[in-house]
Coordinates of C-alpha atoms in Angstrom, one line a residue:
M1 CA 237.3 56.6 128.9
Q2 CA 236.8 60.8 129.9
R3 CA 236.7 62.1 126.6
L4 CA 233.7 59.0 125.7
V5 CA 232.3 60.1 128.9
Q6 CA 232.1 63.9 127.6
C7 CA 229.7 62.6 125.2
A8 CA 227.2 62.3 127.3
P9 CA 224.6 64.5 128.0
T10 CA 225.4 67.1 130.6
G11 CA 223.8 65.4 134.2
G12 CA 223.7 62.0 131.8
I13 CA 224.2 58.8 133.9
T14 CA 227.0 56.5 132.7
L15 CA 226.0 52.7 133.1
D16 CA 229.4 50.8 133.0
P17 CA 228.0 46.6 133.1
F18 CA 231.2 45.5 133.6
C19 CA 233.3 47.7 135.6
G20 CA 235.9 46.2 136.5
S21 CA 238.7 48.6 138.0
G22 CA 236.0 51.8 137.3
T23 CA 238.1 53.4 134.8
T24 CA 234.6 54.6 133.2
L25 CA 233.2 55.4 136.4
V26 CA 236.0 57.4 137.2
A27 CA 235.4 59.4 133.9
S28 CA 232.2 59.6 134.9
A29 CA 233.1 61.6 138.5
L30 CA 235.7 63.8 136.6
E31 CA 233.2 64.9 134.4
G32 CA 230.5 65.6 137.1
H33 CA 228.2 62.9 135.8
Q34 CA 226.4 59.9 137.6
A35 CA 227.2 56.5 137.0
I36 CA 226.4 53.0 138.0
G37 CA 228.7 50.1 137.4
F38 CA 228.4 45.9 138.0
E39 CA 231.2 43.9 138.8
A40 CA 230.8 40.1 139.9
S41 CA 234.7 40.3 141.0
E42 CA 234.5 40.9 144.6
E43 CA 238.6 41.9 144.4
Y44 CA 237.3 44.6 141.9
R45 CA 234.0 45.9 143.1
E46 CA 236.4 47.1 146.5
I47 CA 239.3 48.5 143.7
S48 CA 236.9 50.0 142.0
A49 CA 235.1 52.0 145.1
R50 CA 238.4 53.4 146.2
Q51 CA 239.3 54.7 142.3
I52 CA 235.9 56.6 142.8
E53 CA 236.0 58.1 146.5
A54 CA 239.8 59.8 145.3
A55 CA 238.4 60.7 142.0
Q56 CA 235.5 62.9 144.2
R57 CA 238.4 63.6 146.5
G58 CA 239.8 65.1 143.3
K59 CA 243.1 62.7 143.1
L60 CA 243.5 59.7 141.2
L61 CA 245.8 56.3 142.0
K62 CA 247.5 54.1 140.4
F63 CA 247.0 50.2 140.5
E64 CA 249.6 47.6 139.5
R65 CA 248.0 44.3 139.3
K66 CA 251.4 41.9 139.2
I67 CA 250.2 38.7 136.6
T68 CA 252.6 35.5 137.1
V69 CA 253.1 33.4 133.9
E70 CA 254.1 29.8 134.1
F71 CA 255.7 27.6 131.0
S72 CA 255.7 24.1 131.3

């Protein structure tokens, strides 16, 4: 996503209407762009906020989500 965000004009604003864990917003922060993101899930809004704050401090976080699969 960081390479894609680099296509935006300097000082541009990135809009991510389904920001999920915030990958696009983090890429925007790393490139010095402003960004606006929307997310319906409270869980992902919290993850996204932590990701963005870490990126602004120069640190990247790694989140792993456990997936449970059940077969009948």
